[in-house]
Coordinates of C-alpha atoms in Angstrom, one line a residue:
M299 CA -3.8 -27.4 -3.6
K300 CA -1.6 -24.9 -1.8
R301 CA -2.5 -21.4 -3.1
T302 CA 1.0 -20.3 -3.7
A303 CA 1.7 -23.5 -5.7
L304 CA -1.3 -22.8 -7.9
I305 CA -0.2 -19.3 -8.7
T306 CA 3.2 -20.7 -9.8
L307 CA 1.4 -23.2 -12.0
L308 CA -0.7 -20.5 -13.5
A309 CA 2.4 -18.6 -14.4
A310 CA 3.8 -21.6 -16.2
S311 CA 0.5 -22.4 -17.9
A312 CA 0.1 -18.8 -19.1
L313 CA 3.5 -18.9 -20.7
L314 CA 3.1 -22.3 -22.3
S315 CA -0.5 -21.9 -23.5
A316 CA -0.5 -18.3 -24.6
A317 CA 2.9 -17.9 -26.3
P318 CA 2.9 -19.2 -29.9
A319 CA 6.0 -20.4 -31.6
A320 CA 8.3 -17.8 -33.2
G321 CA 6.7 -16.6 -36.4
A322 CA 3.3 -18.1 -35.7
E323 CA 0.2 -16.1 -36.3
S324 CA -2.1 -15.0 -33.4
T325 CA -4.7 -17.6 -32.4
A326 CA -8.1 -17.0 -30.8
A327 CA -9.0 -18.3 -27.4
S328 CA -12.1 -17.9 -25.1
V329 CA -13.7 -19.0 -21.9
T330 CA -17.5 -19.1 -21.3
K331 CA -19.4 -19.4 -18.0
S332 CA -23.1 -19.2 -17.1
A333 CA -25.4 -18.9 -14.2
G334 CA -29.2 -18.9 -14.6
S335 CA -30.1 -16.8 -17.7
V336 CA -26.7 -15.0 -17.6
S337 CA -23.8 -16.1 -19.8
A338 CA -20.4 -14.5 -20.1
T339 CA -17.6 -15.0 -22.6
V340 CA -14.1 -13.7 -22.4
S341 CA -12.3 -13.8 -25.7
W342 CA -8.8 -12.8 -26.7
K343 CA -6.0 -13.5 -29.2
K344 CA -2.8 -15.2 -28.1
D345 CA -0.3 -12.7 -29.4
G346 CA 3.5 -12.8 -29.3
E347 CA 5.8 -14.3 -26.7
F348 CA 5.6 -14.5 -22.9
G349 CA 1.8 -14.9 -22.6
A350 CA 0.9 -11.6 -24.2
V351 CA -2.7 -11.2 -25.3
S352 CA -4.4 -8.8 -27.6
E353 CA -8.0 -7.7 -28.3
P354 CA -9.5 -9.0 -25.0
R355 CA -13.3 -8.6 -24.9
L356 CA -16.1 -9.4 -22.5
R357 CA -19.5 -10.4 -23.9
V358 CA -22.5 -10.9 -21.6
S359 CA -26.0 -12.0 -22.5
R360 CA -29.2 -12.3 -20.5
A361 CA -31.8 -14.8 -21.7
G362 CA -29.9 -15.1 -25.0
V363 CA -29.8 -11.3 -25.6
V364 CA -26.4 -9.6 -25.6
V365 CA -26.4 -6.7 -23.2
T366 CA -22.7 -6.1 -22.9
D367 CA -19.9 -6.3 -25.5
M368 CA -16.9 -4.4 -24.3
S369 CA -13.2 -4.2 -24.8
L370 CA -11.1 -5.3 -21.8
A371 CA -8.1 -3.3 -22.9
S372 CA -8.1 -1.2 -19.7
A373 CA -9.1 -4.1 -17.4
C374 CA -6.4 -6.4 -18.8
R375 CA -3.5 -4.1 -19.7
M376 CA -0.3 -6.1 -20.2
C377 CA -1.9 -9.1 -18.6
S378 CA -2.1 -12.9 -19.3
L379 CA -5.3 -14.8 -19.8
I380 CA -5.5 -18.6 -19.9
E381 CA -8.0 -21.1 -21.0
D382 CA -9.7 -23.5 -18.6
H383 CA -7.2 -26.2 -17.4
T384 CA -6.5 -28.6 -14.5
P385 CA -3.2 -27.7 -12.8
S386 CA -0.8 -30.6 -12.3
G387 CA -1.5 -32.3 -9.0
D388 CA -5.0 -30.9 -8.7
T389 CA -8.3 -32.6 -9.1
S390 CA -10.5 -29.8 -10.4
P391 CA -10.2 -27.4 -13.4
Y392 CA -9.2 -23.8 -12.9
S393 CA -11.0 -21.0 -14.7
I394 CA -10.3 -17.3 -15.0
L395 CA -14.0 -16.6 -15.3
H396 CA -16.9 -16.9 -12.8
V397 CA -20.5 -16.0 -13.1
A398 CA -22.1 -16.1 -9.7
D399 CA -24.7 -14.2 -7.6
L400 CA -22.2 -13.1 -4.9
D401 CA -24.7 -11.1 -2.8
A402 CA -27.8 -13.3 -3.2
D403 CA -29.9 -10.5 -4.8
G404 CA -30.9 -12.5 -7.8
E405 CA -28.4 -10.8 -10.2
P406 CA -25.2 -12.7 -11.0
E407 CA -21.9 -10.8 -11.0
V408 CA -19.1 -11.5 -13.5
L409 CA -15.6 -12.1 -12.2
L410 CA -12.5 -12.2 -14.3
D411 CA -9.1 -13.2 -13.1
V412 CA -6.2 -11.5 -14.8
F413 CA -2.6 -12.5 -14.3
S414 CA 0.3 -10.1 -14.7
G415 CA 2.9 -12.7 -15.5
G416 CA 6.2 -13.4 -13.9
A417 CA 7.6 -16.3 -11.8
H418 CA 4.6 -16.4 -9.5
C419 CA 2.9 -13.0 -9.3
C420 CA 0.4 -11.4 -9.6
L421 CA -3.4 -12.2 -9.7
S422 CA -6.2 -9.6 -9.6
T423 CA -10.0 -10.1 -9.9
R424 CA -12.1 -7.7 -12.0
F425 CA -15.8 -7.5 -11.1
F426 CA -18.6 -6.5 -13.4
T427 CA -22.0 -5.8 -12.1
Y428 CA -25.4 -5.5 -13.8
R429 CA -27.0 -2.1 -14.0
P430 CA -30.8 -2.5 -14.7
Q431 CA -31.2 1.2 -15.5
S432 CA -28.9 0.9 -18.5
N433 CA -29.4 -2.9 -19.0
T434 CA -25.6 -3.5 -19.1
Y435 CA -22.7 -4.7 -17.1
T436 CA -20.1 -2.2 -15.8
R437 CA -16.9 -2.5 -13.9
A438 CA -16.9 -2.6 -10.1
P439 CA -14.0 -2.4 -7.7
S440 CA -11.2 -4.9 -8.2
Q441 CA -9.5 -7.2 -5.7
Y442 CA -5.8 -7.6 -5.8
W443 CA -4.6 -11.1 -4.6
G444 CA -0.9 -10.9 -5.6
N445 CA 0.7 -14.3 -5.0
A446 CA -2.4 -15.7 -3.4
H447 CA -5.5 -17.3 -5.0
Y448 CA -9.1 -17.5 -3.8
D449 CA -12.1 -19.7 -3.8
V450 CA -15.7 -18.6 -4.4
V451 CA -17.6 -20.3 -1.6
D452 CA -20.5 -19.8 0.9
L453 CA -18.6 -20.2 4.1
D454 CA -21.6 -19.7 6.5
G455 CA -24.5 -21.1 4.5
D456 CA -26.4 -17.8 4.4
G457 CA -26.7 -17.8 0.6
R458 CA -24.1 -15.1 0.0
L459 CA -20.8 -16.1 -1.5
E460 CA -17.4 -15.1 -0.1
L461 CA -14.0 -14.9 -1.8
S462 CA -11.8 -16.9 0.5
G463 CA -8.1 -16.3 -0.1
G464 CA -4.9 -15.1 1.6
D465 CA -3.2 -11.9 2.5
D466 CA -0.4 -11.2 0.0
R467 CA 1.3 -8.6 2.2
F468 CA 3.1 -11.6 3.9
A469 CA 4.7 -12.7 0.7
G470 CA 8.5 -12.5 1.2
A471 CA 8.0 -10.3 4.2
F472 CA 9.7 -12.5 6.8
S473 CA 11.3 -15.3 4.8
A474 CA 12.2 -16.1 1.2
Y475 CA 9.0 -16.3 -0.9
A476 CA 9.1 -20.1 -0.9
G477 CA 8.9 -20.1 2.9
S478 CA 6.0 -17.5 3.0
A479 CA 2.6 -18.3 4.4
F480 CA -0.5 -16.2 4.1
P481 CA -3.1 -15.7 6.8
P482 CA -6.7 -16.0 5.6
L483 CA -8.2 -13.0 3.7
I484 CA -12.0 -13.3 3.1
I485 CA -13.7 -10.7 1.0
R486 CA -17.4 -10.1 0.5
Y487 CA -18.9 -8.2 -2.5
V488 CA -21.6 -5.7 -1.4
L489 CA -24.0 -3.8 -3.6
D490 CA -25.9 -0.9 -2.1
P491 CA -29.4 -1.0 -3.7
A492 CA -30.1 2.6 -2.9
T493 CA -27.1 4.0 -4.7
G494 CA -26.2 1.2 -7.0
R495 CA -22.6 1.4 -5.8
S496 CA -20.7 -1.8 -5.1
S497 CA -17.8 -2.4 -2.7
L498 CA -15.5 -5.1 -1.4
T499 CA -15.4 -5.7 2.4
N500 CA -12.9 -7.6 4.4
V501 CA -15.0 -10.0 6.6
T502 CA -12.2 -12.3 7.6
R503 CA -12.9 -12.0 11.4
R504 CA -16.5 -13.2 10.8
F505 CA -15.1 -16.7 10.0
P506 CA -13.1 -17.9 12.9
Q507 CA -13.4 -21.5 11.7
V508 CA -11.4 -20.7 8.6
I509 CA -8.7 -18.8 10.7
R510 CA -8.5 -21.6 13.2
A511 CA -8.1 -24.3 10.5
E512 CA -5.2 -22.5 8.9
A513 CA -3.6 -21.7 12.3
T514 CA -3.7 -25.4 13.2
R515 CA -2.0 -26.3 10.0
L516 CA 0.7 -23.7 10.5
L517 CA 1.3 -24.7 14.1
R518 CA 2.0 -28.3 13.1
K519 CA 4.6 -27.0 10.7
I520 CA 6.1 -24.7 13.3
R521 CA 6.3 -27.4 16.0
R522 CA 8.0 -29.8 13.5
A523 CA 10.6 -27.3 12.5
K524 CA 14.3 -27.5 13.3
P525 CA 16.7 -24.6 13.8
D526 CA 18.0 -23.2 10.5
P527 CA 20.5 -20.4 11.2
H528 CA 20.8 -19.4 7.5
L529 CA 17.3 -19.2 6.0
F530 CA 14.9 -19.0 9.0
E531 CA 12.2 -20.5 6.7
T532 CA 9.9 -21.1 9.7
Q533 CA 9.5 -17.3 10.1
G534 CA 7.0 -17.2 7.2
A535 CA 4.7 -19.8 8.9
L536 CA 5.2 -18.2 12.3
A537 CA 4.3 -14.7 11.0
A538 CA 1.0 -16.0 9.4
Y539 CA 0.2 -18.0 12.6
V540 CA 0.6 -15.0 14.9
A541 CA -1.5 -12.9 12.5
G542 CA -4.2 -15.5 12.7
Q543 CA -4.2 -15.4 16.5
Y544 CA -4.6 -11.7 16.4
L545 CA -7.5 -12.1 14.0
L546 CA -9.0 -14.4 16.7
R547 CA -8.3 -11.8 19.3
R548 CA -5.8 -14.2 20.9
G549 CA -2.7 -12.2 20.6
S550 CA -1.2 -13.5 23.9
V551 CA -1.3 -17.0 22.4
G552 CA 0.6 -15.8 19.4
K553 CA 3.2 -14.1 21.5
A554 CA 3.7 -17.3 23.6
E555 CA 4.5 -19.2 20.4
L556 CA 6.9 -16.4 19.4
A557 CA 8.7 -16.8 22.7
R558 CA 8.8 -20.6 22.2
A559 CA 10.2 -20.2 18.7
R560 CA 12.9 -17.8 19.9
R561 CA 14.0 -20.3 22.6
R562 CA 14.2 -23.0 19.9
K563 CA 16.3 -20.7 17.7
L564 CA 13.8 -20.6 14.9
T565 CA 13.8 -16.9 14.4
A566 CA 16.4 -14.2 13.7
P567 CA 17.2 -11.5 16.2
G568 CA 14.6 -8.8 16.3
F569 CA 12.0 -10.9 14.5
Q570 CA 9.3 -10.4 17.1
I571 CA 9.6 -6.6 17.2
R572 CA 9.5 -6.4 13.4
L573 CA 6.5 -8.8 13.2
L574 CA 4.5 -7.0 15.8
R575 CA 5.2 -3.6 14.2
F576 CA 4.1 -5.1 10.8
L577 CA 0.9 -6.5 12.3
K578 CA 0.1 -3.2 13.8
Q579 CA 0.5 -1.4 10.5
A580 CA -1.5 -4.0 8.6
G581 CA -4.4 -3.7 11.0
Y582 CA -4.1 -7.1 12.7
R583 CA -3.4 -5.6 16.2

């Protein structure tokens, strides 16, 4: 399913599933996921209207023994949480909770997706990592996805998992939101065994196959486009396509497509200058 479409569905699902009828009492909800001997449960109360939640908690056990039972009030301030469900038009269930060994060190991390609410925005992932010295899970750096979603997947078969999503900075930047497209954004979780500190690293350029696949999809859309003097909806796809070419270190290919699009009247005056400046500031060029 298209990532932006999934985020819109999550917004609707959060509102429908988390908001009780007027005058109704709060009801409990939870999601549990496991990996190996580690099991994590996120629990909360559906409270009030518009998907509000109260008393969110994270409980993690190892081999049946609870090692973490913490409030998520700071990690989920004014956020929405939703139970596992299968979005309309999709074939697999969506979950806000993952337990997975991201860095292949034998210790699973806990990932929690929190949704801020609204028409289609915004999604963030909170990470919790195991600290053997204190035998507990603590918060690690978070990843902001905005309007985009992500998949937890081993893209290169090396045993380490990547978070494969899209760059939200392109949302609404060059077209209406509905016409926006996101170039790939691939994040890797890294834990320094010497210091115990964790970090998130952008490794998108290490996966040219992912970038090429998305660029091919976008190019088909661009080549099929017809001039639209009012909305310039193709600019969203074109911006993401050119960004992908720069990720592949093929900026000249992207510029050639920009020139072709300009001749076909698919872009507004000054679009190329504005896009190239944006890509420079965003680190693509």
